[in-house]
Amino acid sequence: MFRTKRSGLVRRLWRSRAPVEGDGEADRGTHGSSGGCCMGKAAKVAKSNDAGSEAELKALTHSVLKKIKEKQLEVLLQAVESKGGARSPCLLLPSKVDAKVGQQSYSLPMLLYKVFRWPDLRHSSELKRLSCCESYGKINPDLVCCNPHHMSRLCELESPPPPYSRYPMDYLKPPDSPDSGPSSSETGGTTYSAPVGLSDSLALQESGEPAHWCVVAYWEEKTRVGRLYSVQESSLDIFYDLPQGNGFCLGQLCSDNKSQLVQMVRAKIGYGIQLTREPDGVWVYNRSCYPIFIKSATLDNPDSRTLLVHKVFPGFSIKAFDYDKACSLQRPNDHEFTQQPRTGFTVQISFVKGWGQCYTRQFISSCPCWLEVIFNTR
C-alpha cells in the first residue's frame, strides 16, 4: 500500500505519545526514584477513568492529526520526540474544535496535551503557558498554540504547616559568619549563611556589569562546584545535557566528587530546570525526567519553624519566589537585616533526592546535587 509522508508522520507521533499510568516508562518518568509527603496535590498522578479505550483514542488522534498540515506535523513531531529538548515554534491551530474521548469532550489543544504530555489532564486551569511560547500573553480567539511542550502543569501547594511548627519571625537573625559554607542550621531552613564566594556576585554591580536579578550556585553535598552564575536574561535553562541548550550547563563543570550517588544523580539531571522571572514572581519548570525538590520562604507561612520542601514532578511548574512576599519578610528599620542574604531571598533546589522531615536526609547539604538561587532584591 502506498503510504504518504503525512501518514508516516502521524504514525511516528502516535508511537511517541505519553505513556499512561501502569506503564514502566510512565512510572519512571513521572515519579522518579524518590518519594515523599511534601508535594503538590496536583502532582499526585491518578489514572484517568474517562480516557476511553485505546482503540478509540488512537482513531480519534489519527483523525485529528491527518487534518493538520505537514509542516505543522513536523513541528509537533520535533517537540514530542525531543521531549521539549529541541526548540520548536508555536503550533497554531483552531481552539474551538472539540473532540470526544469516552464521555468527555475536549478542545483540540487539550486533546493534544493529553495524548502527548499528560493522560490524566482534566482541565485547562491545570496548565501554565511557558515563556518560550511566541504567543505568550497574546489573545487570539481563533488560533491558539497547541505545542504540548510550550505548556507546563501547575503544582499545587500543601496546606499550611501545623501550629506547633511555628514560631515568631525573630528566627530570621543575621548569620554569625557571612563567609561560611552551609551549616546544619542553614540547611535546616531556619537561617541563611552566605555560600563561599558570594562576594563574587555582589562585586558585579560595583564593576559596572549589567544588573543581575539572581545568581545560581551549584553544590554537590557540602562542596560548591564552579563559580556563581549571574543571570541577566529573564529566563535561564540549568541542565546537565540538553540537545539545544543555552544557559548554565552543569555537565561542563569539573567535579572532584567521586561518590557513586553524586555521579548517578548528575547523569539524571538531564534537561534540568528552567528559571523564569515573570511579573508575579520567579517560576521553576521541571524539564527533567525525575522530580526536583524546592524550599522557599515565600512558598510557606513565614512564621513556620521549618519550611516545607515541595516535590515538583516532571512537566510541572511552581512559583518558587514571590517578590511581594519576600519584601514583607524584611524589617525596614533593621539595616543589618536588609544588608544580609536572607532565607526569604533564596530558593534551594535539589535534583532527584529530597530532604527534610519526610526523608532520610535532613539537610540539603546531604543531597548529591543541588542549587542555591540567590535573588537580587535591590
Coordinates of C-alpha atoms in Angstrom, one line a residue:
M1 CA 0.0 0.0 0.0
F2 CA 1.2 3.5 -0.9
R3 CA 1.9 5.5 2.3
T4 CA 2.1 9.3 2.2
K5 CA 4.5 11.4 4.2
R6 CA 1.6 12.7 6.3
S7 CA 0.6 9.1 7.3
G8 CA 4.2 8.4 8.3
L9 CA 4.3 11.5 10.5
V10 CA 1.1 10.5 12.1
R11 CA 2.3 7.0 12.9
R12 CA 5.5 8.4 14.4
L13 CA 3.6 10.8 16.5
W14 CA 1.3 8.1 17.8
R15 CA 4.3 5.9 18.8
S16 CA 5.7 8.9 20.7
R17 CA 2.5 9.6 22.7
A18 CA 2.8 9.9 26.5
P19 CA 2.6 6.6 28.4
V20 CA -0.3 6.0 30.7
E21 CA 0.0 5.1 34.4
G22 CA 1.0 1.5 34.8
D23 CA 3.5 1.6 32.0
G24 CA 7.0 1.2 33.3
E25 CA 8.2 4.3 31.5
A26 CA 5.4 6.3 32.9
D27 CA 6.2 5.3 36.4
R28 CA 9.9 6.1 35.9
G29 CA 9.4 9.4 34.1
T30 CA 6.7 10.7 36.4
H31 CA 7.7 9.6 39.8
G32 CA 11.5 9.2 39.5
S33 CA 13.3 7.4 42.3
S34 CA 12.3 9.4 45.3
G35 CA 9.1 9.6 47.3
G36 CA 7.9 12.0 49.9
C37 CA 4.9 13.5 51.6
C38 CA 5.6 17.2 50.9
M39 CA 4.4 17.5 47.3
G40 CA 1.8 19.5 45.5
K41 CA -1.6 17.7 45.3
A42 CA -1.8 18.4 41.6
A43 CA 1.4 16.3 41.2
K44 CA -0.2 13.2 42.6
V45 CA -0.9 11.4 39.3
A46 CA -4.1 9.5 39.2
K47 CA -5.3 7.2 36.5
S48 CA -7.9 8.8 34.2
N49 CA -11.2 7.0 34.2
D50 CA -12.6 8.7 31.2
A51 CA -9.8 8.3 28.7
G52 CA -11.8 5.9 26.6
S53 CA -10.4 2.8 25.0
E54 CA -7.0 2.7 23.4
A55 CA -8.6 1.9 20.0
E56 CA -11.0 4.9 20.3
L57 CA -8.3 7.3 21.4
K58 CA -6.0 6.1 18.5
A59 CA -8.7 6.5 15.9
L60 CA -9.6 10.0 17.2
T61 CA -6.0 11.1 17.3
H62 CA -5.2 9.9 13.8
S63 CA -8.3 11.6 12.5
V64 CA -7.3 14.9 14.1
L65 CA -3.7 14.7 13.1
K66 CA -4.4 13.9 9.4
K67 CA -6.2 17.3 9.2
I68 CA -3.1 19.2 10.2
K69 CA -0.7 20.5 7.6
E70 CA 2.5 18.5 7.1
K71 CA 4.7 21.4 8.2
Q72 CA 2.7 21.6 11.5
L73 CA 3.0 17.8 12.0
E74 CA 6.8 18.1 11.6
V75 CA 6.8 20.9 14.3
L76 CA 4.8 18.7 16.6
L77 CA 6.9 15.7 15.9
Q78 CA 10.1 17.6 16.7
A79 CA 8.7 18.8 20.0
V80 CA 7.3 15.4 21.0
E81 CA 10.3 13.2 20.0
S82 CA 12.8 15.5 21.7
K83 CA 10.5 15.8 24.8
G84 CA 10.9 19.5 24.6
G85 CA 14.7 19.4 24.4
A86 CA 14.7 20.9 20.8
R87 CA 13.4 24.4 20.2
S88 CA 10.2 24.2 18.4
P89 CA 7.9 27.0 17.2
C90 CA 4.3 27.5 18.1
L91 CA 1.7 25.2 16.7
L92 CA -1.2 27.5 16.0
L93 CA -4.5 25.6 15.5
P94 CA -8.2 26.4 15.9
S95 CA -9.1 26.3 19.6
K96 CA -12.8 25.8 19.1
V97 CA -12.6 22.4 17.5
D98 CA -13.9 19.8 20.0
A99 CA -13.0 16.1 20.2
K100 CA -14.8 13.5 22.3
V101 CA -12.9 10.9 24.2
G102 CA -15.0 8.5 26.1
Q103 CA -17.8 10.5 27.8
Q104 CA -15.8 13.8 27.8
S105 CA -15.4 16.5 25.2
Y106 CA -12.1 18.3 24.9
S107 CA -10.8 21.2 22.8
L108 CA -8.2 20.4 20.2
P109 CA -5.3 21.8 22.4
M110 CA -6.5 19.8 25.4
L111 CA -6.6 16.6 23.3
L112 CA -3.0 17.1 22.1
Y113 CA -1.9 17.9 25.7
K114 CA -3.5 14.7 27.0
V115 CA -2.1 12.5 24.2
F116 CA 1.4 13.8 24.2
R117 CA 2.1 15.0 27.7
W118 CA -0.5 14.3 30.5
P119 CA -3.0 11.5 30.0
D120 CA -4.6 12.4 33.3
L121 CA -5.1 16.1 32.4
R122 CA -8.7 17.2 33.0
H123 CA -9.0 21.0 32.7
S124 CA -7.0 23.9 31.1
S125 CA -6.9 25.5 34.6
E126 CA -4.2 23.0 35.5
L127 CA -1.9 24.4 32.8
K128 CA 0.6 27.3 32.6
R129 CA 1.9 28.6 29.3
L130 CA 5.8 28.7 29.2
S131 CA 7.6 31.9 28.3
C132 CA 9.2 30.1 25.3
C133 CA 5.8 30.3 23.6
E134 CA 5.8 33.0 20.9
S135 CA 2.1 33.6 21.5
Y136 CA 2.8 34.1 25.3
G137 CA 0.5 36.8 26.6
K138 CA -1.4 37.3 23.3
I139 CA -5.1 36.8 22.9
N140 CA -6.3 35.2 19.7
P141 CA -9.9 33.9 19.8
D142 CA -9.4 31.8 16.6
L143 CA -6.0 30.2 16.9
V144 CA -4.1 29.0 19.9
C145 CA -0.7 27.4 20.4
C146 CA -1.1 23.6 20.7
N147 CA 2.5 22.7 21.1
P148 CA 2.5 20.4 24.1
H149 CA 6.0 21.4 25.2
H150 CA 5.0 25.1 25.3
M151 CA 2.9 24.2 28.3
S152 CA 3.5 23.1 31.9
R153 CA 1.3 21.9 34.7
L154 CA 0.7 23.9 37.8
C155 CA 2.0 22.4 41.0
E156 CA -0.5 23.0 43.9
L157 CA 0.9 23.6 47.4
E158 CA 0.3 21.6 50.5
S159 CA -1.8 23.1 53.3
P160 CA 0.0 25.4 55.8
P161 CA 2.1 23.7 58.5
P162 CA 0.5 22.8 61.8
P163 CA 0.6 25.4 64.6
Y164 CA 3.2 23.6 66.7
S165 CA 5.8 24.0 64.0
R166 CA 5.6 27.8 64.0
Y167 CA 7.4 30.4 65.9
P168 CA 8.0 34.2 65.6
M169 CA 9.9 35.8 62.7
D170 CA 12.7 36.7 65.1
Y171 CA 14.2 33.4 63.9
L172 CA 15.5 35.4 60.9
K173 CA 18.7 36.6 62.6
P174 CA 21.8 37.6 60.7
P175 CA 24.3 34.7 60.4
D176 CA 27.3 34.9 62.7
S177 CA 29.8 34.1 59.8
P178 CA 28.8 35.5 56.4
D179 CA 31.6 33.7 54.6
S180 CA 30.8 30.2 56.0
G181 CA 29.6 27.3 53.9
P182 CA 26.3 25.5 54.6
S183 CA 25.8 24.7 58.2
S184 CA 23.2 22.5 59.9
S185 CA 21.1 25.4 60.9
E186 CA 21.2 26.9 57.4
T187 CA 20.4 23.7 55.7
G188 CA 17.6 23.1 58.1
G189 CA 15.9 26.2 56.8
T190 CA 16.0 28.4 59.9
T191 CA 18.7 30.8 58.8
Y192 CA 20.7 31.6 55.8
S193 CA 24.5 31.6 55.7
A194 CA 26.1 33.0 52.5
P195 CA 28.0 30.5 50.5
V196 CA 31.7 30.9 50.0
G197 CA 32.3 33.2 47.0
L198 CA 29.0 35.2 47.4
S199 CA 31.2 38.3 47.2
D200 CA 31.8 37.4 43.5
S201 CA 28.2 38.2 42.7
L202 CA 28.0 41.3 44.9
A203 CA 31.0 42.7 43.1
L204 CA 29.2 42.6 39.7
Q205 CA 27.2 45.7 40.5
E206 CA 30.3 47.6 41.6
S207 CA 32.2 46.6 38.4
G208 CA 29.6 48.1 36.1
E209 CA 28.3 44.8 34.8
P210 CA 24.6 44.6 33.8
A211 CA 22.3 44.3 36.8
H212 CA 21.6 40.7 37.6
W213 CA 18.3 39.5 39.1
C214 CA 19.7 36.4 40.6
V215 CA 22.9 34.3 40.9
V216 CA 23.0 30.5 41.0
A217 CA 25.4 28.3 42.9
Y218 CA 25.7 24.6 42.2
W219 CA 26.6 22.2 45.1
E220 CA 27.4 18.6 45.4
E221 CA 26.7 17.7 49.0
K222 CA 28.8 20.3 51.1
T223 CA 31.0 21.4 48.2
R224 CA 30.2 24.1 45.8
V225 CA 31.3 23.3 42.2
G226 CA 32.3 26.0 39.8
R227 CA 31.7 29.8 40.2
L228 CA 28.4 31.6 40.8
Y229 CA 26.4 32.0 37.7
S230 CA 25.0 35.5 37.3
V231 CA 21.6 35.8 35.5
Q232 CA 20.6 38.9 33.5
E233 CA 18.2 37.3 31.0
S234 CA 14.6 36.8 32.0
S235 CA 14.8 33.0 31.5
L236 CA 17.6 30.6 32.3
D237 CA 18.0 26.9 31.5
I238 CA 20.0 24.9 34.1
F239 CA 20.8 21.5 32.7
Y240 CA 23.3 18.7 32.5
D241 CA 22.6 17.7 28.9
L242 CA 20.2 19.5 26.6
P243 CA 20.1 19.0 22.8
Q244 CA 19.8 22.7 22.1
G245 CA 20.8 24.0 25.5
N246 CA 21.9 27.6 26.1
G247 CA 22.4 28.6 29.7
F248 CA 24.1 27.1 32.8
C249 CA 25.4 23.7 31.8
L250 CA 26.3 21.6 34.9
G251 CA 27.8 18.9 32.7
Q252 CA 30.7 21.2 31.8
L253 CA 31.7 21.8 35.5
C254 CA 34.7 19.9 36.7
S255 CA 33.8 18.0 39.9
D256 CA 36.3 16.1 42.2
N257 CA 33.5 14.3 43.9
K258 CA 33.9 10.5 43.4
S259 CA 30.7 9.5 45.1
Q260 CA 28.8 7.0 43.0
L261 CA 25.5 8.6 44.2
V262 CA 26.6 12.0 43.1
Q263 CA 27.6 10.7 39.7
M264 CA 24.3 8.8 39.3
V265 CA 22.3 11.9 40.2
R266 CA 24.4 14.2 37.9
A267 CA 23.5 11.9 35.0
K268 CA 19.8 12.1 35.8
I269 CA 19.7 15.9 35.8
G270 CA 19.2 15.7 32.0
Y271 CA 17.2 18.7 30.7
G272 CA 17.2 20.1 34.3
I273 CA 15.1 23.1 35.1
Q274 CA 14.1 26.5 33.7
L275 CA 14.1 29.6 35.8
T276 CA 11.8 32.4 34.5
R277 CA 11.3 35.8 36.0
E278 CA 7.8 37.0 35.4
P279 CA 5.7 39.9 36.7
D280 CA 4.2 37.9 39.6
G281 CA 7.5 36.2 40.7
V282 CA 10.1 33.6 39.7
W283 CA 8.8 30.3 38.3
V284 CA 10.7 27.0 38.2
Y285 CA 9.8 24.5 35.4
N286 CA 11.0 20.9 35.8
R287 CA 12.2 19.8 32.4
S288 CA 13.9 16.6 33.6
C289 CA 12.5 13.1 33.8
Y290 CA 12.8 13.0 37.6
P291 CA 11.3 15.0 40.5
I292 CA 13.0 18.1 41.9
F293 CA 12.6 19.4 45.4
I294 CA 12.2 23.1 46.3
K295 CA 12.3 25.1 49.5
S296 CA 11.5 28.8 49.6
A297 CA 10.2 31.0 52.4
T298 CA 7.7 32.6 50.0
L299 CA 6.0 29.2 49.4
D300 CA 5.0 28.8 53.0
N301 CA 3.8 30.6 56.1
P302 CA 6.6 33.0 57.1
D303 CA 6.1 32.0 60.8
S304 CA 6.8 28.4 60.1
R305 CA 9.7 27.0 62.1
T306 CA 10.7 24.5 59.4
L307 CA 9.8 25.4 55.8
L308 CA 8.2 22.6 53.8
V309 CA 10.2 21.0 51.0
H310 CA 7.9 20.8 47.9
K311 CA 8.2 18.0 45.4
V312 CA 7.8 19.0 41.8
F313 CA 7.2 16.3 39.3
P314 CA 8.4 16.3 35.6
G315 CA 6.5 18.7 33.4
F316 CA 5.2 20.8 36.4
S317 CA 5.8 24.5 37.2
I318 CA 5.8 26.2 40.6
K319 CA 6.1 29.8 41.6
A320 CA 9.2 29.4 43.7
F321 CA 9.8 33.0 44.6
D322 CA 7.3 35.9 45.2
Y323 CA 8.8 39.3 45.3
D324 CA 5.9 40.9 47.3
K325 CA 6.0 38.2 49.9
A326 CA 9.8 38.4 50.2
C327 CA 9.6 42.1 50.8
S328 CA 7.1 41.5 53.6
L329 CA 9.7 39.4 55.3
Q330 CA 12.0 42.4 55.6
R331 CA 12.1 44.7 58.6
P332 CA 12.6 48.1 57.1
N333 CA 14.3 49.7 60.1
D334 CA 16.7 46.8 60.5
H335 CA 19.8 47.9 58.5
E336 CA 21.7 44.7 59.3
F337 CA 18.8 42.5 58.2
T338 CA 18.5 44.2 54.8
Q339 CA 22.2 44.0 54.1
Q340 CA 22.4 40.2 54.6
P341 CA 21.4 37.5 52.2
R342 CA 18.2 36.0 53.7
T343 CA 16.3 32.8 53.7
G344 CA 13.4 34.8 52.2
F345 CA 15.6 35.9 49.3
T346 CA 16.9 32.4 48.3
V347 CA 15.5 29.2 46.9
Q348 CA 17.1 25.8 47.3
I349 CA 16.5 23.1 44.7
S350 CA 17.7 19.5 44.9
F351 CA 17.7 17.2 41.9
V352 CA 16.2 13.7 42.2
K353 CA 16.7 13.4 46.0
G354 CA 14.6 15.1 48.6
W355 CA 15.5 16.3 52.1
G356 CA 13.6 17.3 55.3
Q357 CA 11.2 15.6 57.7
C358 CA 9.9 13.2 55.1
Y359 CA 13.3 11.9 54.0
T360 CA 16.4 10.3 55.4
R361 CA 18.4 13.4 54.5
Q362 CA 17.6 16.1 57.0
F363 CA 19.6 18.8 55.4
I364 CA 20.1 19.9 51.8
S365 CA 23.9 19.7 52.2
S366 CA 23.4 15.9 52.3
C367 CA 21.8 15.9 48.9
P368 CA 24.0 14.7 46.0
C369 CA 23.3 17.6 43.6
W370 CA 21.5 20.9 44.4
L371 CA 21.2 24.5 43.6
E372 CA 21.0 27.7 45.6
V373 CA 19.3 30.6 43.8
I374 CA 20.1 33.9 45.4
F375 CA 17.9 36.8 44.4
N376 CA 18.9 40.4 44.0
T377 CA 16.0 42.4 45.5
R378 CA 17.8 45.8 45.5

